[in-house]
Short mmCIF file of C-alpha atoms and ligand atoms in Angstrom, two decimals:
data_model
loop_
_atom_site.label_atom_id
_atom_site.label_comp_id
_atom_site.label_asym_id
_atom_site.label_seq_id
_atom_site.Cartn_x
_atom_site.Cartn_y
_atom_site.Cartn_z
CA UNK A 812 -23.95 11.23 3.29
CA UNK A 813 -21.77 11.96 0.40
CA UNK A 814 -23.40 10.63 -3.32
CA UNK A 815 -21.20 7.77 -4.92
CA UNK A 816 -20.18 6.62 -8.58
CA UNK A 817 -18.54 3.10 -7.50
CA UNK A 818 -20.49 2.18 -4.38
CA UNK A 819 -23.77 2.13 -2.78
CA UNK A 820 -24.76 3.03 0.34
CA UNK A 821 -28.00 2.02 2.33
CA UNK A 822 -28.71 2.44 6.01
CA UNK A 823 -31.05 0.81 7.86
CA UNK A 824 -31.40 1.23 12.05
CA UNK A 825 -28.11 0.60 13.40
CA UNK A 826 -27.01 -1.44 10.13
CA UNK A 827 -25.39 -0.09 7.02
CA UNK A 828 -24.79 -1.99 3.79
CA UNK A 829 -22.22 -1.37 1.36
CA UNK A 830 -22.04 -2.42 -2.15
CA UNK A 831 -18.64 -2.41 -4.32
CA UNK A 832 -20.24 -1.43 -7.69
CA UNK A 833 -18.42 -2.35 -10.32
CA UNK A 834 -19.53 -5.71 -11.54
CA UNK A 835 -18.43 -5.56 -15.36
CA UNK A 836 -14.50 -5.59 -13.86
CA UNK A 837 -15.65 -7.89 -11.10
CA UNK A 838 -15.08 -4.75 -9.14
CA UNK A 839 -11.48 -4.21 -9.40
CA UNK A 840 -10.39 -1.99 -6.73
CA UNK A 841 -9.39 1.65 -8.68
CA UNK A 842 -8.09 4.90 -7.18
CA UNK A 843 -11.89 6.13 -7.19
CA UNK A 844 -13.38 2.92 -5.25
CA UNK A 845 -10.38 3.54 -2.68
CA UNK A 846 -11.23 7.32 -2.10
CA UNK A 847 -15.15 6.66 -2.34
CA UNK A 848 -15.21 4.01 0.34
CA UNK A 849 -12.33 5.77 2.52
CA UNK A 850 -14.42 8.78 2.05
CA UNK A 851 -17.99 6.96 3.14
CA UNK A 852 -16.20 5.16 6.21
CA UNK A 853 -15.13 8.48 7.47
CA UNK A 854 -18.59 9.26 7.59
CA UNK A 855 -19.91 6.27 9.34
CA UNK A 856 -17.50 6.53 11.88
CA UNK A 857 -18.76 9.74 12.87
CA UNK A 858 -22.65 9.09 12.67
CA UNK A 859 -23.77 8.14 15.95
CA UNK A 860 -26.73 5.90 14.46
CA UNK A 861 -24.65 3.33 12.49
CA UNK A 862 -23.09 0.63 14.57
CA UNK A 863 -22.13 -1.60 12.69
CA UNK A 864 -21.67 -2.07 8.23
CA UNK A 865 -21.55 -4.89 5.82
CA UNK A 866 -19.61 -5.16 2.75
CA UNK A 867 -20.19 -6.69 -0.28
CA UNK A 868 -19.93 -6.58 -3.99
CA UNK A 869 -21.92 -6.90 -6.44
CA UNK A 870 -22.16 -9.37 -8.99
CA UNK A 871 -20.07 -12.43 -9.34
CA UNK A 872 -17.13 -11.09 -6.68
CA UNK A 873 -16.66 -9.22 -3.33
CA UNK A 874 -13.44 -8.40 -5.89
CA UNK A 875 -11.05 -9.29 -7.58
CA UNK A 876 -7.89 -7.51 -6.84
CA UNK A 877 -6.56 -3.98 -7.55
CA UNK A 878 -7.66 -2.85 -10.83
CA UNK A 879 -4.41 -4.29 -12.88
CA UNK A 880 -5.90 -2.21 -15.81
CA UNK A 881 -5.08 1.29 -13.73
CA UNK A 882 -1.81 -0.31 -12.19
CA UNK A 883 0.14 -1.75 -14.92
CA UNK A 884 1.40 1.78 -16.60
CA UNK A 885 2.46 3.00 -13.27
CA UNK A 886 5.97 3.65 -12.24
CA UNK A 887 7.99 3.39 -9.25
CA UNK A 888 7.77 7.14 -8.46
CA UNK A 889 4.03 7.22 -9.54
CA UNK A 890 3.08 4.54 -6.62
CA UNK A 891 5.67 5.48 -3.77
CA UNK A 892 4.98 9.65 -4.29
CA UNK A 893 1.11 9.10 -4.38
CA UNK A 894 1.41 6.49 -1.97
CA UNK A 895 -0.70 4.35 -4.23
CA UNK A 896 -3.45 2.31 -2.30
CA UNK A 897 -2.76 4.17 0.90
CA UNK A 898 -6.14 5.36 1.46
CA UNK A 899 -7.01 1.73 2.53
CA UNK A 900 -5.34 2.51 5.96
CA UNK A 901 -8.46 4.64 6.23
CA UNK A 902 -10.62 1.97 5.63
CA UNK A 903 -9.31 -0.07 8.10
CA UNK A 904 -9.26 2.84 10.36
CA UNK A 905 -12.40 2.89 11.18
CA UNK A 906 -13.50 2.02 14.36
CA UNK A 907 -17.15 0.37 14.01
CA UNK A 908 -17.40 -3.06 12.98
CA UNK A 909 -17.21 -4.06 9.34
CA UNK A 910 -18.78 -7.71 8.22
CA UNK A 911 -17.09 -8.45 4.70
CA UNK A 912 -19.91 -10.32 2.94
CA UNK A 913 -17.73 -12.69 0.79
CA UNK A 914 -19.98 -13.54 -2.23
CA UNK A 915 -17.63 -14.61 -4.82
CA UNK A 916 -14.16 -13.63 -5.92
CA UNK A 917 -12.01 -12.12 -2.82
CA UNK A 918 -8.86 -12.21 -4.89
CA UNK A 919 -5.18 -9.71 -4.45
CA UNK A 920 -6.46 -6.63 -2.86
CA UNK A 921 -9.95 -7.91 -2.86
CA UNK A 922 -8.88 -10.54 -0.39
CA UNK A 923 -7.00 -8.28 1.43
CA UNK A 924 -9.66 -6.01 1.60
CA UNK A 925 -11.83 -8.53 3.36
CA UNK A 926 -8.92 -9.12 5.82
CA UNK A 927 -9.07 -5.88 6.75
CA UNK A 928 -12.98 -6.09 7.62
CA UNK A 929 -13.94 -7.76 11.50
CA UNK A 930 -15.40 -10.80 9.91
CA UNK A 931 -15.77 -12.19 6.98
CA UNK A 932 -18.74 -14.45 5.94
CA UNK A 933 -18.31 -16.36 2.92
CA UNK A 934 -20.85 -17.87 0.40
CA UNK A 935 -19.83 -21.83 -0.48
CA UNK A 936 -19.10 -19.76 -3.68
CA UNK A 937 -16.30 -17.34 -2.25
CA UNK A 938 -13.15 -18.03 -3.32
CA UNK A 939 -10.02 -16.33 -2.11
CA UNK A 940 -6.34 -15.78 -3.24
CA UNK A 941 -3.28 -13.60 -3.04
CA UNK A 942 -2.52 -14.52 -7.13
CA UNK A 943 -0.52 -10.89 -7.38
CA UNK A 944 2.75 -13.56 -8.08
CA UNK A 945 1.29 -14.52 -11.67
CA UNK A 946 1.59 -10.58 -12.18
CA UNK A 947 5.03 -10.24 -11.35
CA UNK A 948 4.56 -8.19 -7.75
CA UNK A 949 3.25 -9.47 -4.74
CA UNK A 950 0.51 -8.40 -2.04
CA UNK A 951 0.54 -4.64 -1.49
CA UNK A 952 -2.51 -3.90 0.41
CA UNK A 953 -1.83 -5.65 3.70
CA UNK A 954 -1.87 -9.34 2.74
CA UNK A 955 1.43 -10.49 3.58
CA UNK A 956 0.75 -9.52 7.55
CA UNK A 957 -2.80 -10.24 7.77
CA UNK A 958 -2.94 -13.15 5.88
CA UNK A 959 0.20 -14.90 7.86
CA UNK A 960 -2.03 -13.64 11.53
CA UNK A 961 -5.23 -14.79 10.03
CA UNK A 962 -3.68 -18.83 9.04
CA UNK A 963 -0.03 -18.94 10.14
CA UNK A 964 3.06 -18.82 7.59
CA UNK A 965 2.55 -22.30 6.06
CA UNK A 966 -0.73 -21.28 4.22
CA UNK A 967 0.29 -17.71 3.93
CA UNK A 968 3.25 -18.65 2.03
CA UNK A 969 1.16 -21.68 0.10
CA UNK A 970 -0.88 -18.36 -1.10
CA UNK A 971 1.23 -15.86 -1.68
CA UNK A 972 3.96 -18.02 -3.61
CA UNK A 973 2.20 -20.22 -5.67
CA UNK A 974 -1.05 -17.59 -6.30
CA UNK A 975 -3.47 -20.62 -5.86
CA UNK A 976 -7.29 -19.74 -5.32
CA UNK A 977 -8.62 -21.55 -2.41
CA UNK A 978 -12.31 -22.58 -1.49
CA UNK A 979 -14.84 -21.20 1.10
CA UNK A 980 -14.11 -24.71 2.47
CA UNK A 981 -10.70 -24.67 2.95
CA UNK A 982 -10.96 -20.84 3.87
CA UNK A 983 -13.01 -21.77 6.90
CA UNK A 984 -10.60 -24.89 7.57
CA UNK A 985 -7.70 -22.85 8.07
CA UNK A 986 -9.56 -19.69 9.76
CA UNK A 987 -9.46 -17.27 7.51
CA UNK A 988 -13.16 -16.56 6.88
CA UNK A 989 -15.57 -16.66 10.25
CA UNK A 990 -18.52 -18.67 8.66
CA UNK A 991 -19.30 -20.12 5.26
CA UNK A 992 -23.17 -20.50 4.42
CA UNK A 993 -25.33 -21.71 1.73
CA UNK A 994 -24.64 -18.94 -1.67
CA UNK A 995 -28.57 -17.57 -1.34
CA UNK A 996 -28.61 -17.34 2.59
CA UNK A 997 -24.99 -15.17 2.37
CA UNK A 998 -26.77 -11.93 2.49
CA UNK A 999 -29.89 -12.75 5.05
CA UNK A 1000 -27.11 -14.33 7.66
CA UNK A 1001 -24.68 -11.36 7.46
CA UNK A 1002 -27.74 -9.34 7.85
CA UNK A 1003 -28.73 -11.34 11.09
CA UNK A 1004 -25.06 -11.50 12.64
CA UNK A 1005 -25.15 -7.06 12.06
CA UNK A 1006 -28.37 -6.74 13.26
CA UNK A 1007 -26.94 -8.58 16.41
CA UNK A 1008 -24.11 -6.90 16.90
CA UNK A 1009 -26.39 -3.14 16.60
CA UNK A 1010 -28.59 -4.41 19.40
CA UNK A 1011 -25.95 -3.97 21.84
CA UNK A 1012 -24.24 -0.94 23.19
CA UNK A 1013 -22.15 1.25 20.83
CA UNK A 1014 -19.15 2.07 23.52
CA UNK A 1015 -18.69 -1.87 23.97
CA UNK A 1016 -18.94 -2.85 20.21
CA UNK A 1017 -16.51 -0.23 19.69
CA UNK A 1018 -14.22 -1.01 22.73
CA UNK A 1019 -14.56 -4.71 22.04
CA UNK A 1020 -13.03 -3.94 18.02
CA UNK A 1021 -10.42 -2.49 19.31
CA UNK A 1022 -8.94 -4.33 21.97
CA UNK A 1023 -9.15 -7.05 19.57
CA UNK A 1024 -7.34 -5.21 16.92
CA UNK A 1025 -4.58 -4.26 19.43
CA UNK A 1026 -4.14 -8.05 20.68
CA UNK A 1027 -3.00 -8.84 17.52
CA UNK A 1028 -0.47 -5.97 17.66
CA UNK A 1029 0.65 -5.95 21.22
CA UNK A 1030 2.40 -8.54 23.88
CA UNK A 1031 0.11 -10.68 25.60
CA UNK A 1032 0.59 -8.48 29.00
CA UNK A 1033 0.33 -4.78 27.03
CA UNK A 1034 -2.96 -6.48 25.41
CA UNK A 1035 -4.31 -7.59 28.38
CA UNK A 1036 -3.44 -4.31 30.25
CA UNK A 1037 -4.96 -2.29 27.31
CA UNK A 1038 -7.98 -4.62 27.55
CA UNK A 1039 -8.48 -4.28 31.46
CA UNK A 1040 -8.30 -0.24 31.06
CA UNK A 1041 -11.04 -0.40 28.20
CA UNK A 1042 -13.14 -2.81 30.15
CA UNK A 1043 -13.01 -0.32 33.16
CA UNK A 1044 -13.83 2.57 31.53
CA UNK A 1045 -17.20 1.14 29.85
CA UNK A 1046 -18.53 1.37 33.55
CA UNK A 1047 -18.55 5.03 33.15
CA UNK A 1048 -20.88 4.38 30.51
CA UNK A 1049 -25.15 4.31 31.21
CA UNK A 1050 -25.37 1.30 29.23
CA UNK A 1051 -23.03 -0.95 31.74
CA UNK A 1052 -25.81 0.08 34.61
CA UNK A 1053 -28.76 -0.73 32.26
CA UNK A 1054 -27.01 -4.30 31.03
CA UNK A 1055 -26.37 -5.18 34.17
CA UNK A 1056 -29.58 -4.31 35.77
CA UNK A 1057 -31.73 -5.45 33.26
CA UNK A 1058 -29.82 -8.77 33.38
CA UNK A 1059 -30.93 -8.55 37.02
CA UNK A 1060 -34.27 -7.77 36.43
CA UNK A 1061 -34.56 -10.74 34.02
CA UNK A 1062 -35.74 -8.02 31.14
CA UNK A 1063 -34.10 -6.73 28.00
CA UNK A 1064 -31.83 -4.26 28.35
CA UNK A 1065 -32.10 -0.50 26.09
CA UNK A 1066 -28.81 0.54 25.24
CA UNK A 1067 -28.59 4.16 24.60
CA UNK A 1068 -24.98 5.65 24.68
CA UNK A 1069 -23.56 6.73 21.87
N1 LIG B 1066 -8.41 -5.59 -12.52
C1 LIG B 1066 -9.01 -5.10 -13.64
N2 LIG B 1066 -9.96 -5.78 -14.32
C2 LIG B 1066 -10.30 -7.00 -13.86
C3 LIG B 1066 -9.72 -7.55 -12.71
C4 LIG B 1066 -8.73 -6.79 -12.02
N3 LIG B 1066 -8.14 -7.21 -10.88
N4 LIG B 1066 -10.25 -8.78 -12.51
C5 LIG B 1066 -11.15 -8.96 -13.49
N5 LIG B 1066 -11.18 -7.90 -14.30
C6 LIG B 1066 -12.02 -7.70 -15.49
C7 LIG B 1066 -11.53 -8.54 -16.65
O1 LIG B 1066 -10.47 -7.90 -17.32
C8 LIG B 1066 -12.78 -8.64 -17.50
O2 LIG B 1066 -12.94 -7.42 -18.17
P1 LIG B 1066 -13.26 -7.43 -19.77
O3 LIG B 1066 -14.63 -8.05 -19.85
O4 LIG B 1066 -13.21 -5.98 -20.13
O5 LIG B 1066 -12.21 -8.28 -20.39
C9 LIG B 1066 -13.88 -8.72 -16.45
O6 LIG B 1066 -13.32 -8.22 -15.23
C10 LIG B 1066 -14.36 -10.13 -16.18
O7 LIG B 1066 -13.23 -10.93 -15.86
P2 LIG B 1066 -12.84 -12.27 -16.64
O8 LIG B 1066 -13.36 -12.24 -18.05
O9 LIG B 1066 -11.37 -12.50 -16.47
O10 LIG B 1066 -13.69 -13.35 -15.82
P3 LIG B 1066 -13.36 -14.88 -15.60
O11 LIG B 1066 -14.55 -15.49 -14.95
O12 LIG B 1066 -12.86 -15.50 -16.84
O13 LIG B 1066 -12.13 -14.88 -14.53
C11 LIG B 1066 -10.96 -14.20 -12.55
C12 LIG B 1066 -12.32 -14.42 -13.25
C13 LIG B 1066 -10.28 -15.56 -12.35
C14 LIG B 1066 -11.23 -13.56 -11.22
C15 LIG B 1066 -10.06 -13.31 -13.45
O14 LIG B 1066 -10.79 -12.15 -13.81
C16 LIG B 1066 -8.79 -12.87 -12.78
O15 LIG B 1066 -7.86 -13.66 -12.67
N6 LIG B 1066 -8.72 -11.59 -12.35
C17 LIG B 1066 -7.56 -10.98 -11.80
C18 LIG B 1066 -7.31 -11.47 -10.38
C19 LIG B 1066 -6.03 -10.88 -9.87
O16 LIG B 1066 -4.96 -11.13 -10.37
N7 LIG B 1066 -6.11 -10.08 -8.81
C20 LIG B 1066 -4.98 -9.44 -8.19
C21 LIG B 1066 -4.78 -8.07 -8.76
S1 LIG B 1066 -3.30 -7.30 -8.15
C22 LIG B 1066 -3.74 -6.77 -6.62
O17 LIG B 1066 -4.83 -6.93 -6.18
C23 LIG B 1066 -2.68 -6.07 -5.84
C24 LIG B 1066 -3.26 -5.53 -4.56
C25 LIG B 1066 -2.30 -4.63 -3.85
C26 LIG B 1066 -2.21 -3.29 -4.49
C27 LIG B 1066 -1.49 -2.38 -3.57
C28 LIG B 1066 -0.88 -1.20 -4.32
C29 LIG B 1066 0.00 -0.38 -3.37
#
């Protein structure tokens, strides 16, 4: 694995942890973070012993936007030539499960980043927002879509237009966030829910991301057809026979494709 300035990386059985790493800017999302963790998500998508990965930040926020500092001197041609913020796309690319541990601030890009992980489990702390408005632009990372899926237009727009922060409470009453638990059991839950999700067979956490991903994308009868084909070809896999016989057999079963 590749060494990091703005992240950290640990790895632990099928479980990997990252850390955003820039607490002192309530780690504001810059160019760097975006190629670092596009980079390190590459990576765990290839390696065949990480199943699933948590996200977090440290500090006070998961994060708190795009790093305005970096993005206020740009110009038009600066952020359509580089594509500025593209490299997210990778992120959200990849194809294992990604918990977004939501320990604070989730705020512009920072809440679009978690929208962009599987789940997100928030601390009673978390608070999210889309406040780009107040800066004179608007989401830019994926909010405006995933934020209207994720709670329907009335919310979304609530959000987007008037740049309000909203609490872990009202987060989990209009579905945006998966769970919300006590601030100092965030980390040991998300840890639990991972460690669930790694005991089970890597073809059908990965087949089960994506035909979840693509229901939100397709019509219901392309989503269910893409679903059926995905469900029929995990029983080409060994670990269909071994859940289904030790299910029989009233054991555990041992997953071991990969
Ligand atoms: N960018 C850069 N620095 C930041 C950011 C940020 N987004 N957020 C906080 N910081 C820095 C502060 O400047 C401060 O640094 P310093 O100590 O050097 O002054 C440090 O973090 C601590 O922050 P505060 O002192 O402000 O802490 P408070 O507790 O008083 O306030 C808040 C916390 C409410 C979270 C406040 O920091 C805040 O409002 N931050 C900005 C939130 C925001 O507007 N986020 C949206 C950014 S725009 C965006 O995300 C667009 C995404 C799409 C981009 C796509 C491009 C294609």
């Amino acid at each position: 694995m590749s060494n990091f300035d703005t992240i950290t990386f640990e790895h632990n059985g099928r479980v990997a942890l990252v850390t955003l790493n820039r607490p002192e800017s309530l780690n504001a999302l810059n160019q760097q973070v975006m190629a670092e963790v596009a980079t390190l998500f590459a990576e765990i998508d290839r390696n065949p012993d990480i199943a699933v990965t948590v996200l977090t930040g440290e500090g006070r926020a998961f994060a708190a936007g795009a790093d305005i500092k970096e993005m206020q001197p740009q110009g038009f041609s600066d952020m359509y030539v580089e594509d500025y913020f593209a490299g997210w796309d990778r992120f959200a690319a990849c194809r294992k499960p990604v918990i977004a541990a939501v320990n604070g601030f989730a705020l512009g890009g920072g809440c679009e980043l978690a929208m962009m992980c599987d789940l997100i489990i928030a601390s009673e702390k978390a608070k999210f927002g889309q406040p780009e408005i107040k800066l004179g632009v608007t989401p830019g990372m994926g909010g405006s879509v995933r934020l209207t899926k994720a709670v329907g237009k009335a919310k979304a727009m609530d959000m987007v237009l008037t740049g309000r922060m909203i609490d872990a409470a009202e987060a989990d009453r209009i579905g945006l966030v998966s769970r919300v638990v006590p601030h100092d059991e965030l980390m040991s839950t998300v840890m639990e829910v991972a460690e669930t999700i790694g005991t089970y067979s890597l073809p059908s956490i990965m087949a089960a991301k994506e035909m979840v991903g693509r229901a939100l994308e397709l019509p219901t009868t392309e989503g269910v057809r893409f679903e059926r084909r995905l469900f029929q070809g995990l029983f080409g896999t060994k670990d269909q026979k071994e859940g289904m016989e030790a299910f029989t057999a009233k054991r555990d079963p041992k997953f071991t494709d990969r």
